[in-house]
PDB file of C-alpha atoms in Angstrom:
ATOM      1  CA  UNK A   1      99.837 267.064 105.848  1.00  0.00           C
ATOM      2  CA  UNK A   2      98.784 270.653 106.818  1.00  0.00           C
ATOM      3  CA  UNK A   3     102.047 270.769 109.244  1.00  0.00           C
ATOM      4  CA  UNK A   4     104.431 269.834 106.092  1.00  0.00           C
ATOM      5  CA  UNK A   5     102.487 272.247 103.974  1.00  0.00           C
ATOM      6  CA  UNK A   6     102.832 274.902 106.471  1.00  0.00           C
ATOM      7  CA  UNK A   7     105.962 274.634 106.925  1.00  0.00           C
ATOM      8  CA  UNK A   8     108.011 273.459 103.619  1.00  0.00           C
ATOM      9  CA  UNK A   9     106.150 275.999 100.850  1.00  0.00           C
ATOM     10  CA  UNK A  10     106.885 273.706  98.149  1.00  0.00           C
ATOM     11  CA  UNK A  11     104.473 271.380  99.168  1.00  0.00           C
ATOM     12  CA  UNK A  12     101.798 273.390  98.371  1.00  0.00           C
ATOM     13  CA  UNK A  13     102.451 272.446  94.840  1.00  0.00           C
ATOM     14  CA  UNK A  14     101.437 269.228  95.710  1.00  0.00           C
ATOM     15  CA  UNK A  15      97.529 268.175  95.226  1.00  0.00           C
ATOM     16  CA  UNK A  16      96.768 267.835  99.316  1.00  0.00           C
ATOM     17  CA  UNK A  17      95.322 264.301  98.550  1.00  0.00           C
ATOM     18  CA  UNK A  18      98.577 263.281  96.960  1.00  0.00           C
ATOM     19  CA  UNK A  19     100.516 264.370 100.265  1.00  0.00           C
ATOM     20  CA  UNK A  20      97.940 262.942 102.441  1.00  0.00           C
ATOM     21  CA  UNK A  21      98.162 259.274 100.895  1.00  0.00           C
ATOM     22  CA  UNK A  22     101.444 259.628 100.765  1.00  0.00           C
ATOM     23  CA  UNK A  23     101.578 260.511 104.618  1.00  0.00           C
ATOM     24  CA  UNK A  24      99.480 257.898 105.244  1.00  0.00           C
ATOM     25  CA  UNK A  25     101.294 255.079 103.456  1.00  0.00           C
ATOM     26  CA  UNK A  26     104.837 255.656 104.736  1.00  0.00           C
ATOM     27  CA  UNK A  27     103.015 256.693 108.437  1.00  0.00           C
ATOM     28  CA  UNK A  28     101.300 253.092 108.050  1.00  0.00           C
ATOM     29  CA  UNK A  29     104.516 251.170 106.877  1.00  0.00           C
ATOM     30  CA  UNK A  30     106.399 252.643 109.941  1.00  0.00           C
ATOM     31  CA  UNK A  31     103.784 251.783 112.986  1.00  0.00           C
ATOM     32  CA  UNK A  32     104.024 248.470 111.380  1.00  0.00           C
ATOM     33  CA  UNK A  33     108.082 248.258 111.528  1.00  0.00           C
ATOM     34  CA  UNK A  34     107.482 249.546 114.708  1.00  0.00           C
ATOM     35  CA  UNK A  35     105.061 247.399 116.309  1.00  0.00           C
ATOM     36  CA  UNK A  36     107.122 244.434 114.995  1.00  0.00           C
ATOM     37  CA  UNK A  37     110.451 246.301 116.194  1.00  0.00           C
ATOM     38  CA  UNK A  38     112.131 246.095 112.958  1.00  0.00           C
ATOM     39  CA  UNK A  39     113.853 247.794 110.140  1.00  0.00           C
ATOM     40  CA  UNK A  40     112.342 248.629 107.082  1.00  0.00           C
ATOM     41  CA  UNK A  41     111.304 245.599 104.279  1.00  0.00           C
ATOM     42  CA  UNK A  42     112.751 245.790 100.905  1.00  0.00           C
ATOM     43  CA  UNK A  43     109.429 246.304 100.179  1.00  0.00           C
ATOM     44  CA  UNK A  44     108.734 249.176 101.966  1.00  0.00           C
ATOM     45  CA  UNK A  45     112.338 250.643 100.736  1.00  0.00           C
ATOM     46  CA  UNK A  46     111.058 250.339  97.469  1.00  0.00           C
ATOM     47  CA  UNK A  47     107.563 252.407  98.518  1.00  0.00           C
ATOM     48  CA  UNK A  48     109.672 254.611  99.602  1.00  0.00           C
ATOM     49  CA  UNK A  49     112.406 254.909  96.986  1.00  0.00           C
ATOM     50  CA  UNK A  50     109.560 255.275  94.246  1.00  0.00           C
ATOM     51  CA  UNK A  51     107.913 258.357  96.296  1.00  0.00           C
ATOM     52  CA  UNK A  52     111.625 259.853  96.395  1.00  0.00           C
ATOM     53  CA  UNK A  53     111.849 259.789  92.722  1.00  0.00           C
ATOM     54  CA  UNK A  54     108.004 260.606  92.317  1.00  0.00           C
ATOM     55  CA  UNK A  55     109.115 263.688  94.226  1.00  0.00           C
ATOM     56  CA  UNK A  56     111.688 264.374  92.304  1.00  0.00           C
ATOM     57  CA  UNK A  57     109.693 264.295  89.301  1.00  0.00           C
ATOM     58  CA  UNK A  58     107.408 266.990  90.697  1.00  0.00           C
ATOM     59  CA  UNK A  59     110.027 269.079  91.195  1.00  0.00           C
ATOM     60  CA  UNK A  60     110.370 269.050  95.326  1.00  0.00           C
ATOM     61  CA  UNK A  61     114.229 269.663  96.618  1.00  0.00           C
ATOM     62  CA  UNK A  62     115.812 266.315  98.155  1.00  0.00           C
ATOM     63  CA  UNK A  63     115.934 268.663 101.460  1.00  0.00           C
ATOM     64  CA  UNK A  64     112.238 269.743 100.904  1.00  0.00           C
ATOM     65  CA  UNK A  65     111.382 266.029 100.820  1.00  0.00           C
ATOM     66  CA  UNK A  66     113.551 265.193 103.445  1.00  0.00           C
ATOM     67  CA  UNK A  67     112.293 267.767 105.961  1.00  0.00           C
ATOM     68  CA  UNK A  68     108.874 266.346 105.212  1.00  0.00           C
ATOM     69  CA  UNK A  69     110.042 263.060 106.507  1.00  0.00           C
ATOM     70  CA  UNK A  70     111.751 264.621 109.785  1.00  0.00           C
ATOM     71  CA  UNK A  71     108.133 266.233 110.629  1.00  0.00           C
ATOM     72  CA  UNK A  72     106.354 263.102 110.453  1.00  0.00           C
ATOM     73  CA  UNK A  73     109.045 261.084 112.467  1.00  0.00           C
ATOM     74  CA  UNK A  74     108.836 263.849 114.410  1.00  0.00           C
ATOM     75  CA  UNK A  75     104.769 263.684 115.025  1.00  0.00           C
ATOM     76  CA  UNK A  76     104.849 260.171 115.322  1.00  0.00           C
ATOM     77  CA  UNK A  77     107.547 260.103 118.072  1.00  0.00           C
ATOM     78  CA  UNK A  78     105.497 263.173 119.889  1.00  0.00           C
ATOM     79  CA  UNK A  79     102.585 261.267 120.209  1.00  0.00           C
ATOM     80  CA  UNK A  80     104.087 258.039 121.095  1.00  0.00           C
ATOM     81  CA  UNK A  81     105.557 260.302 124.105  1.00  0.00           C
ATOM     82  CA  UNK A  82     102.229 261.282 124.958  1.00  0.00           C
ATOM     83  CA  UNK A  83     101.006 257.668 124.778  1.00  0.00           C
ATOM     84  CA  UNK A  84     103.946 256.162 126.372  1.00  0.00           C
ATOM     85  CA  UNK A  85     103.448 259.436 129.756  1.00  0.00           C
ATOM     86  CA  UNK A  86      99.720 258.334 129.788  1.00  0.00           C
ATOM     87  CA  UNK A  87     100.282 254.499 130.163  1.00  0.00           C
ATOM     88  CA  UNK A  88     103.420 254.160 131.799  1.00  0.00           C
ATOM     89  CA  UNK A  89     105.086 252.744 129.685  1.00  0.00           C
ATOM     90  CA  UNK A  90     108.731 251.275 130.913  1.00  0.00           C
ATOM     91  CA  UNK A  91     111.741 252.171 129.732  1.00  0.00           C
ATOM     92  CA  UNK A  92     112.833 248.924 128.207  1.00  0.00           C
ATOM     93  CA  UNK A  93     109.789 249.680 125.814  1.00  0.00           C
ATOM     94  CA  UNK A  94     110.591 252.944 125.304  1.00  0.00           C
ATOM     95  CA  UNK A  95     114.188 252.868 124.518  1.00  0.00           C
ATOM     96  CA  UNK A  96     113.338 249.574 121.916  1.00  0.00           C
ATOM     97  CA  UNK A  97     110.764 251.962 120.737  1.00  0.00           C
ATOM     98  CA  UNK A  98     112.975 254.957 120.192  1.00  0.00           C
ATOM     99  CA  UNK A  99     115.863 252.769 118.040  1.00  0.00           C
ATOM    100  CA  UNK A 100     113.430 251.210 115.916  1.00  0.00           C
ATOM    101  CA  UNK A 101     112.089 254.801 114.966  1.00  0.00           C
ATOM    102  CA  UNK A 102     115.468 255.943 114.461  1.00  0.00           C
ATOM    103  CA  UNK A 103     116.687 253.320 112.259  1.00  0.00           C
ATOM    104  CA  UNK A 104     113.600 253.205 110.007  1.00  0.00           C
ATOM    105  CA  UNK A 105     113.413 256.414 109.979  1.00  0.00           C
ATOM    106  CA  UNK A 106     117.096 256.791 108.697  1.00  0.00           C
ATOM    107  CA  UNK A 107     117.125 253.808 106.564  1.00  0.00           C
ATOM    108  CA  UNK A 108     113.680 255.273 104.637  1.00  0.00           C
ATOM    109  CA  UNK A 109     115.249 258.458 104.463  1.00  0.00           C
ATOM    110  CA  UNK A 110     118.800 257.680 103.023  1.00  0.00           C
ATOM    111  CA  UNK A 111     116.543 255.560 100.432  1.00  0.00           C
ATOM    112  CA  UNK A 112     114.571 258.049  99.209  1.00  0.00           C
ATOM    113  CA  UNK A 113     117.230 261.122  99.065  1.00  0.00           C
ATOM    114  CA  UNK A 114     119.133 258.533  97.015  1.00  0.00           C
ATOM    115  CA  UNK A 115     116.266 257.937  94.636  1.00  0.00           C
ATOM    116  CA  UNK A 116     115.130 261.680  94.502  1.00  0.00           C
ATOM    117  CA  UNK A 117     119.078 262.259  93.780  1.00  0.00           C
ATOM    118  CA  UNK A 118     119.072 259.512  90.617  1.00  0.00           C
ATOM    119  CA  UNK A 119     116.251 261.345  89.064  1.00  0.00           C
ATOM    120  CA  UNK A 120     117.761 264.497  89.624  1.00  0.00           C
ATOM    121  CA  UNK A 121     120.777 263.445  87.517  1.00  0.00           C
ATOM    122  CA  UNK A 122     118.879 261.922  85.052  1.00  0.00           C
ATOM    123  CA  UNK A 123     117.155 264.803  84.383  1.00  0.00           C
ATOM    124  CA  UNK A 124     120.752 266.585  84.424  1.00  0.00           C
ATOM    125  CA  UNK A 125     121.561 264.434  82.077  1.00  0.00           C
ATOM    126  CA  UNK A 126     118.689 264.897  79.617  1.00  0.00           C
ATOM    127  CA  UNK A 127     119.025 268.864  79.986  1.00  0.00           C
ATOM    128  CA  UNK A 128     122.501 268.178  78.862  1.00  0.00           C
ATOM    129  CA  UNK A 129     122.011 266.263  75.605  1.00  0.00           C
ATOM    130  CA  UNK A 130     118.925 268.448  74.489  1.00  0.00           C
ATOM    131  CA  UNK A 131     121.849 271.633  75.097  1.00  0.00           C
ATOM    132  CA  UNK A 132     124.140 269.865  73.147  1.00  0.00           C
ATOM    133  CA  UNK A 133     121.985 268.716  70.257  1.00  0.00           C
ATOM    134  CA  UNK A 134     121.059 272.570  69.973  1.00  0.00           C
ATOM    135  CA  UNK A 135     124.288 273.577  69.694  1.00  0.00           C
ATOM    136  CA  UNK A 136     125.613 271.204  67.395  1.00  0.00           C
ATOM    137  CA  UNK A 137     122.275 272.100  65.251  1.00  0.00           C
ATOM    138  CA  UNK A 138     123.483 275.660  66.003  1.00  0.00           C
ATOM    139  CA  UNK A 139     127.039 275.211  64.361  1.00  0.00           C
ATOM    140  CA  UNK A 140     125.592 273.342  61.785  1.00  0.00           C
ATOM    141  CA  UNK A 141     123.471 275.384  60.623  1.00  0.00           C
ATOM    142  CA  UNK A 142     120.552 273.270  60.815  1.00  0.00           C
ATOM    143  CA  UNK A 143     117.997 275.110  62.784  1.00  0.00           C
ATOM    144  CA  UNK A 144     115.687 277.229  60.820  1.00  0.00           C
ATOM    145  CA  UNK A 145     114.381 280.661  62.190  1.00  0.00           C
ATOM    146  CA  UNK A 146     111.417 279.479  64.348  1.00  0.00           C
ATOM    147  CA  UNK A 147     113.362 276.703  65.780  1.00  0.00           C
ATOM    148  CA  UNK A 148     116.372 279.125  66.261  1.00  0.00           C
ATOM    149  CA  UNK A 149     114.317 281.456  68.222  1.00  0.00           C
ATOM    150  CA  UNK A 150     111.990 278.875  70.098  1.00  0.00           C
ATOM    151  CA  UNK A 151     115.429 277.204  71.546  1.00  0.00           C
ATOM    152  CA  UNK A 152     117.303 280.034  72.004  1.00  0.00           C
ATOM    153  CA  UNK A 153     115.624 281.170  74.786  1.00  0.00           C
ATOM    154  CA  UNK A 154     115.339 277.592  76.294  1.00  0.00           C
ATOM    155  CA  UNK A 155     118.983 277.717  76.195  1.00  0.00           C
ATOM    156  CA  UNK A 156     119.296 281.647  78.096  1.00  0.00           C
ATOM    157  CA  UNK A 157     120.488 283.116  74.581  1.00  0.00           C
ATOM    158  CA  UNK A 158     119.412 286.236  72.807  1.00  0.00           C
ATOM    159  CA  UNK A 159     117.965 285.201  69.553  1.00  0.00           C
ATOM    160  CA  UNK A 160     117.049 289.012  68.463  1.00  0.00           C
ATOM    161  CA  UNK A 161     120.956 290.284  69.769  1.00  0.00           C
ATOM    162  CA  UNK A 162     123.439 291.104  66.793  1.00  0.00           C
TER     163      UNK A 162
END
């Protein structure tokens, strides 16, 4: 957690708990997929799906969250280099090793930038019908004073400007 709050600053935002069950879950999920040489569960999609869009919600970047992925693939295959130099490990073992934390990795990853990405328009979305409802209130005349100066700086307008 400290690495991904080091080096992506918007993680900082983030109560460090938060990140560091988070880090732990998907962490967890993986050495499991990997132990068992296999690709993600729907299951574990869906973990990570729901932490995309959770992410999303707080108001990370898709490449924020991403990057925080690619460190902790990236830890995770550093120390099973270190493990794998220490023991011996063989290459058949290694290289099974090495797809299995590729295609997780990738098939967690293209799951949650696709979550992150459906809140992101969905909040779009919402932005856009509260913009339009003030504007049709606008034309119709049916904001009062307060209202009229409360939204119009929500909206990047001038309410004080002849």
């Amino acid at each position: 957690g400290d690495r991904i709050r080091e080096e992506i600053p918007d993680f900082r935002r983030l109560p460090a708990e938060t990140l560091a069950r988070a880090i732990r879950g998907n962490v967890g999920r993986a050495l499991t997929a990997l132990r068992d040489l296999r690709p993600p569960t729907d299951a574990e999609l869906e973990q990570a799906a729901e932490i995309g869009r959770e992410r999303a919600e707080q108001g990370l970047t898709v490449d924020a969250v991403l990057h925080a992925y690619r460190v902790s693939v990236t830890a995770v295959w550093s120390r099973f280099g270190e493990l794998a130099r220490e023991r011996g490990a063989d290459v058949t073992s290694v290289l099974a090793f090495s797809e299995t934390l590729w295609v997780w990795a990738d098939a967690v990853m293209d799951i949650v930038g696709a979550a992150h990405r459906e809140v992101e328009l969905e909040q779009a979305r919402e932005e856009q019908q509260r913009r339009d409802a003030f504007l049709l209130a606008l034309l119709t005349g049916t904001l009062d004073a307060a209202e009229l100066r409360r939204d119009s700086g929500t909206f990047g307008l001038d309410a004080d400007r002849p």
